[in-house]
């Protein structure tokens, strides 16, 4: 029989043991004061953490946070709500600057470097024109035709989000699934799909959370965040945008 | 219902728990609410990525954890998230002894490496199971339990718990 180590004791306190192991620890605790003392310490620590953080649940929600969750119709001017005499827009800008920009800038520069490295190796997806990078070949066809609402598990390009940028262009994120796997953002211009962001990526393996929360590399997400105004397209808007030729 | 409406309404309900998680991750109240704001904006912007068969709370917590990691990277690994003397912001109870105890806890938490701190926040504060935390953090369950055990040992050493 394995001895009762810290991880077993912890699982006991966390209620993560099965009935047989729980009974084994119960029996050991009845005979071993040192073990019982460690269980009390673990429980005391848990109680201290709950006492420190559970009160947050009952705190009033700051206005700048609840304002973000108003229905769209109710927030025609979403970031000018006053909160405590401060302009919530300023708070938001400050928050965005503090939380996003340095990381995004770093990630973007790393991604650009990486994109530059594999560029020469693969010219069939990309063409350059006047120093700007555009989609070519199969990537252009995927951006022109594929809908995220009708995913094709066998297509070599997967389309992510589509939205209208602050500049009025339709932009779409995508992942190229054939090695070297990479992800990027394409924005529709009169000269074709320009690629302001393209970098290496890791394919999700179908896990829900991966799919949902971290499908896009941070650099691509940052590129989206920098351009997004309003909301990303839903299935209907995406279809309508295709019908309009992504203009 | 439009998916962004479903996400928005889910976020309203989730907001108190999201703020608690953010406080456990970021420490200071103002930093935590800045983090919550980023998480809300990202979740709303990506609401089409959320599928109704996936639990919204885990999806949002994963966004929160990733946003917090982004911020840590941005600030540099050496720097702790908040100076211990600012820890008074986390105190909800006014009594002196309690204040002192929570200061101590905040300082102890600030010494944890991010890998350990996020496990404490997700499992001990938010109450996720080991399996749920492992999925969210994209690590094996054994990694979650070993980090949690080491985090607890660190906290107890700092707090000198003789309970």
mmCIF file with all atom_site columns, N, CA, C and O in Angstrom, chain A residues 60-84:
data_model
loop_
_atom_site.group_PDB
_atom_site.id
_atom_site.type_symbol
_atom_site.label_atom_id
_atom_site.label_alt_id
_atom_site.label_comp_id
_atom_site.label_asym_id
_atom_site.label_entity_id
_atom_site.label_seq_id
_atom_site.pdbx_PDB_ins_code
_atom_site.Cartn_x
_atom_site.Cartn_y
_atom_site.Cartn_z
_atom_site.occupancy
_atom_site.B_iso_or_equiv
_atom_site.pdbx_formal_charge
_atom_site.auth_seq_id
_atom_site.auth_comp_id
_atom_site.auth_asym_id
_atom_site.auth_atom_id
_atom_site.pdbx_PDB_model_num
ATOM 1   N N  . UNK A 1 60 ? -20.157 45.696 -5.017  1.00 0.00 ? 60 UNK A N  1
ATOM 2   C CA . UNK A 1 60 ? -20.853 46.299 -6.164  1.00 0.00 ? 60 UNK A CA 1
ATOM 3   C C  . UNK A 1 60 ? -19.958 46.254 -7.398  1.00 0.00 ? 60 UNK A C  1
ATOM 4   O O  . UNK A 1 60 ? -18.728 46.395 -7.294  1.00 0.00 ? 60 UNK A O  1
ATOM 5   N N  . UNK A 1 61 ? -20.569 46.043 -8.564  1.00 0.00 ? 61 UNK A N  1
ATOM 6   C CA . UNK A 1 61 ? -19.808 45.969 -9.818  1.00 0.00 ? 61 UNK A CA 1
ATOM 7   C C  . UNK A 1 61 ? -19.475 47.391 -10.274 1.00 0.00 ? 61 UNK A C  1
ATOM 8   O O  . UNK A 1 61 ? -20.369 48.228 -10.372 1.00 0.00 ? 61 UNK A O  1
ATOM 9   N N  . UNK A 1 62 ? -18.205 47.680 -10.557 1.00 0.00 ? 62 UNK A N  1
ATOM 10  C CA . UNK A 1 62 ? -17.863 49.023 -11.052 1.00 0.00 ? 62 UNK A CA 1
ATOM 11  C C  . UNK A 1 62 ? -18.641 49.356 -12.331 1.00 0.00 ? 62 UNK A C  1
ATOM 12  O O  . UNK A 1 62 ? -18.828 48.491 -13.195 1.00 0.00 ? 62 UNK A O  1
ATOM 13  N N  . UNK A 1 63 ? -19.058 50.617 -12.431 1.00 0.00 ? 63 UNK A N  1
ATOM 14  C CA . UNK A 1 63 ? -19.870 51.025 -13.572 1.00 0.00 ? 63 UNK A CA 1
ATOM 15  C C  . UNK A 1 63 ? -19.199 50.796 -14.914 1.00 0.00 ? 63 UNK A C  1
ATOM 16  O O  . UNK A 1 63 ? -19.846 50.453 -15.901 1.00 0.00 ? 63 UNK A O  1
ATOM 17  N N  . UNK A 1 64 ? -17.880 50.982 -14.949 1.00 0.00 ? 64 UNK A N  1
ATOM 18  C CA . UNK A 1 64 ? -17.196 50.825 -16.243 1.00 0.00 ? 64 UNK A CA 1
ATOM 19  C C  . UNK A 1 64 ? -17.284 49.380 -16.735 1.00 0.00 ? 64 UNK A C  1
ATOM 20  O O  . UNK A 1 64 ? -17.190 49.120 -17.937 1.00 0.00 ? 64 UNK A O  1
ATOM 21  N N  . UNK A 1 65 ? -17.430 48.411 -15.814 1.00 0.00 ? 65 UNK A N  1
ATOM 22  C CA . UNK A 1 65 ? -17.552 47.010 -16.230 1.00 0.00 ? 65 UNK A CA 1
ATOM 23  C C  . UNK A 1 65 ? -18.987 46.690 -16.651 1.00 0.00 ? 65 UNK A C  1
ATOM 24  O O  . UNK A 1 65 ? -19.216 46.083 -17.702 1.00 0.00 ? 65 UNK A O  1
ATOM 25  N N  . UNK A 1 66 ? -19.957 47.089 -15.835 1.00 0.00 ? 66 UNK A N  1
ATOM 26  C CA . UNK A 1 66 ? -21.337 46.765 -16.218 1.00 0.00 ? 66 UNK A CA 1
ATOM 27  C C  . UNK A 1 66 ? -21.743 47.502 -17.491 1.00 0.00 ? 66 UNK A C  1
ATOM 28  O O  . UNK A 1 66 ? -22.546 47.005 -18.278 1.00 0.00 ? 66 UNK A O  1
ATOM 29  N N  . UNK A 1 67 ? -21.143 48.694 -17.729 1.00 0.00 ? 67 UNK A N  1
ATOM 30  C CA . UNK A 1 67 ? -21.474 49.440 -18.952 1.00 0.00 ? 67 UNK A CA 1
ATOM 31  C C  . UNK A 1 67 ? -21.104 48.651 -20.205 1.00 0.00 ? 67 UNK A C  1
ATOM 32  O O  . UNK A 1 67 ? -21.771 48.746 -21.234 1.00 0.00 ? 67 UNK A O  1
ATOM 33  N N  . UNK A 1 68 ? -20.031 47.850 -20.103 1.00 0.00 ? 68 UNK A N  1
ATOM 34  C CA . UNK A 1 68 ? -19.611 47.054 -21.266 1.00 0.00 ? 68 UNK A CA 1
ATOM 35  C C  . UNK A 1 68 ? -20.642 45.994 -21.634 1.00 0.00 ? 68 UNK A C  1
ATOM 36  O O  . UNK A 1 68 ? -20.644 45.509 -22.760 1.00 0.00 ? 68 UNK A O  1
ATOM 37  N N  . UNK A 1 69 ? -21.474 45.621 -20.674 1.00 0.00 ? 69 UNK A N  1
ATOM 38  C CA . UNK A 1 69 ? -22.382 44.500 -20.893 1.00 0.00 ? 69 UNK A CA 1
ATOM 39  C C  . UNK A 1 69 ? -23.814 44.951 -21.158 1.00 0.00 ? 69 UNK A C  1
ATOM 40  O O  . UNK A 1 69 ? -24.723 44.130 -21.173 1.00 0.00 ? 69 UNK A O  1
ATOM 41  N N  . UNK A 1 70 ? -23.989 46.236 -21.364 1.00 0.00 ? 70 UNK A N  1
ATOM 42  C CA . UNK A 1 70 ? -25.322 46.712 -21.748 1.00 0.00 ? 70 UNK A CA 1
ATOM 43  C C  . UNK A 1 70 ? -25.647 46.208 -23.152 1.00 0.00 ? 70 UNK A C  1
ATOM 44  O O  . UNK A 1 70 ? -24.751 46.056 -23.975 1.00 0.00 ? 70 UNK A O  1
ATOM 45  N N  . UNK A 1 71 ? -26.949 45.954 -23.424 1.00 0.00 ? 71 UNK A N  1
ATOM 46  C CA . UNK A 1 71 ? -27.325 45.603 -24.802 1.00 0.00 ? 71 UNK A CA 1
ATOM 47  C C  . UNK A 1 71 ? -26.867 46.704 -25.752 1.00 0.00 ? 71 UNK A C  1
ATOM 48  O O  . UNK A 1 71 ? -26.836 47.869 -25.375 1.00 0.00 ? 71 UNK A O  1
ATOM 49  N N  . UNK A 1 72 ? -26.531 46.316 -26.991 1.00 0.00 ? 72 UNK A N  1
ATOM 50  C CA . UNK A 1 72 ? -25.949 47.265 -27.938 1.00 0.00 ? 72 UNK A CA 1
ATOM 51  C C  . UNK A 1 72 ? -26.818 48.506 -28.106 1.00 0.00 ? 72 UNK A C  1
ATOM 52  O O  . UNK A 1 72 ? -26.329 49.617 -28.133 1.00 0.00 ? 72 UNK A O  1
ATOM 53  N N  . UNK A 1 73 ? -28.122 48.293 -28.179 1.00 0.00 ? 73 UNK A N  1
ATOM 54  C CA . UNK A 1 73 ? -29.025 49.416 -28.394 1.00 0.00 ? 73 UNK A CA 1
ATOM 55  C C  . UNK A 1 73 ? -28.960 50.414 -27.247 1.00 0.00 ? 73 UNK A C  1
ATOM 56  O O  . UNK A 1 73 ? -29.142 51.604 -27.440 1.00 0.00 ? 73 UNK A O  1
ATOM 57  N N  . UNK A 1 74 ? -28.672 49.906 -26.041 1.00 0.00 ? 74 UNK A N  1
ATOM 58  C CA . UNK A 1 74 ? -28.696 50.777 -24.865 1.00 0.00 ? 74 UNK A CA 1
ATOM 59  C C  . UNK A 1 74 ? -27.393 51.534 -24.685 1.00 0.00 ? 74 UNK A C  1
ATOM 60  O O  . UNK A 1 74 ? -27.279 52.356 -23.807 1.00 0.00 ? 74 UNK A O  1
ATOM 61  N N  . UNK A 1 75 ? -26.384 51.214 -25.503 1.00 0.00 ? 75 UNK A N  1
ATOM 62  C CA . UNK A 1 75 ? -25.125 51.951 -25.340 1.00 0.00 ? 75 UNK A CA 1
ATOM 63  C C  . UNK A 1 75 ? -24.674 52.536 -26.680 1.00 0.00 ? 75 UNK A C  1
ATOM 64  O O  . UNK A 1 75 ? -23.724 52.085 -27.307 1.00 0.00 ? 75 UNK A O  1
ATOM 65  N N  . UNK A 1 76 ? -25.420 53.558 -27.088 1.00 0.00 ? 76 UNK A N  1
ATOM 66  C CA . UNK A 1 76 ? -25.064 54.224 -28.325 1.00 0.00 ? 76 UNK A CA 1
ATOM 67  C C  . UNK A 1 76 ? -23.680 54.849 -28.206 1.00 0.00 ? 76 UNK A C  1
ATOM 68  O O  . UNK A 1 76 ? -22.916 54.872 -29.153 1.00 0.00 ? 76 UNK A O  1
ATOM 69  N N  . UNK A 1 77 ? -23.364 55.341 -27.014 1.00 0.00 ? 77 UNK A N  1
ATOM 70  C CA . UNK A 1 77 ? -22.035 55.901 -26.774 1.00 0.00 ? 77 UNK A CA 1
ATOM 71  C C  . UNK A 1 77 ? -21.435 55.146 -25.595 1.00 0.00 ? 77 UNK A C  1
ATOM 72  O O  . UNK A 1 77 ? -21.405 55.624 -24.480 1.00 0.00 ? 77 UNK A O  1
ATOM 73  N N  . UNK A 1 78 ? -20.948 53.953 -25.854 1.00 0.00 ? 78 UNK A N  1
ATOM 74  C CA . UNK A 1 78 ? -20.648 53.027 -24.766 1.00 0.00 ? 78 UNK A CA 1
ATOM 75  C C  . UNK A 1 78 ? -19.545 53.476 -23.818 1.00 0.00 ? 78 UNK A C  1
ATOM 76  O O  . UNK A 1 78 ? -19.572 53.125 -22.663 1.00 0.00 ? 78 UNK A O  1
ATOM 77  N N  . UNK A 1 79 ? -18.599 54.247 -24.268 1.00 0.00 ? 79 UNK A N  1
ATOM 78  C CA . UNK A 1 79 ? -17.452 54.494 -23.407 1.00 0.00 ? 79 UNK A CA 1
ATOM 79  C C  . UNK A 1 79 ? -17.378 55.929 -22.909 1.00 0.00 ? 79 UNK A C  1
ATOM 80  O O  . UNK A 1 79 ? -16.329 56.418 -22.537 1.00 0.00 ? 79 UNK A O  1
ATOM 81  N N  . UNK A 1 80 ? -18.518 56.584 -22.931 1.00 0.00 ? 80 UNK A N  1
ATOM 82  C CA . UNK A 1 80 ? -18.506 57.929 -22.380 1.00 0.00 ? 80 UNK A CA 1
ATOM 83  C C  . UNK A 1 80 ? -19.329 57.998 -21.099 1.00 0.00 ? 80 UNK A C  1
ATOM 84  O O  . UNK A 1 80 ? -19.587 59.064 -20.583 1.00 0.00 ? 80 UNK A O  1
ATOM 85  N N  . UNK A 1 81 ? -19.716 56.834 -20.582 1.00 0.00 ? 81 UNK A N  1
ATOM 86  C CA . UNK A 1 81 ? -20.445 56.816 -19.317 1.00 0.00 ? 81 UNK A CA 1
ATOM 87  C C  . UNK A 1 81 ? -19.526 57.340 -18.227 1.00 0.00 ? 81 UNK A C  1
ATOM 88  O O  . UNK A 1 81 ? -18.382 56.918 -18.107 1.00 0.00 ? 81 UNK A O  1
ATOM 89  N N  . UNK A 1 82 ? -20.036 58.260 -17.438 1.00 0.00 ? 82 UNK A N  1
ATOM 90  C CA . UNK A 1 82 ? -19.206 58.804 -16.377 1.00 0.00 ? 82 UNK A CA 1
ATOM 91  C C  . UNK A 1 82 ? -19.225 57.867 -15.181 1.00 0.00 ? 82 UNK A C  1
ATOM 92  O O  . UNK A 1 82 ? -20.248 57.318 -14.815 1.00 0.00 ? 82 UNK A O  1
ATOM 93  N N  . UNK A 1 83 ? -18.078 57.715 -14.593 1.00 0.00 ? 83 UNK A N  1
ATOM 94  C CA . UNK A 1 83 ? -17.993 56.864 -13.412 1.00 0.00 ? 83 UNK A CA 1
ATOM 95  C C  . UNK A 1 83 ? -17.082 57.555 -12.402 1.00 0.00 ? 83 UNK A C  1
ATOM 96  O O  . UNK A 1 83 ? -15.905 57.751 -12.669 1.00 0.00 ? 83 UNK A O  1
ATOM 97  N N  . UNK A 1 84 ? -17.642 57.934 -11.296 1.00 0.00 ? 84 UNK A N  1
ATOM 98  C CA . UNK A 1 84 ? -16.853 58.570 -10.251 1.00 0.00 ? 84 UNK A CA 1
ATOM 99  C C  . UNK A 1 84 ? -16.130 59.810 -10.745 1.00 0.00 ? 84 UNK A C  1
ATOM 100 O O  . UNK A 1 84 ? -15.021 60.083 -10.321 1.00 0.00 ? 84 UNK A O  1
#
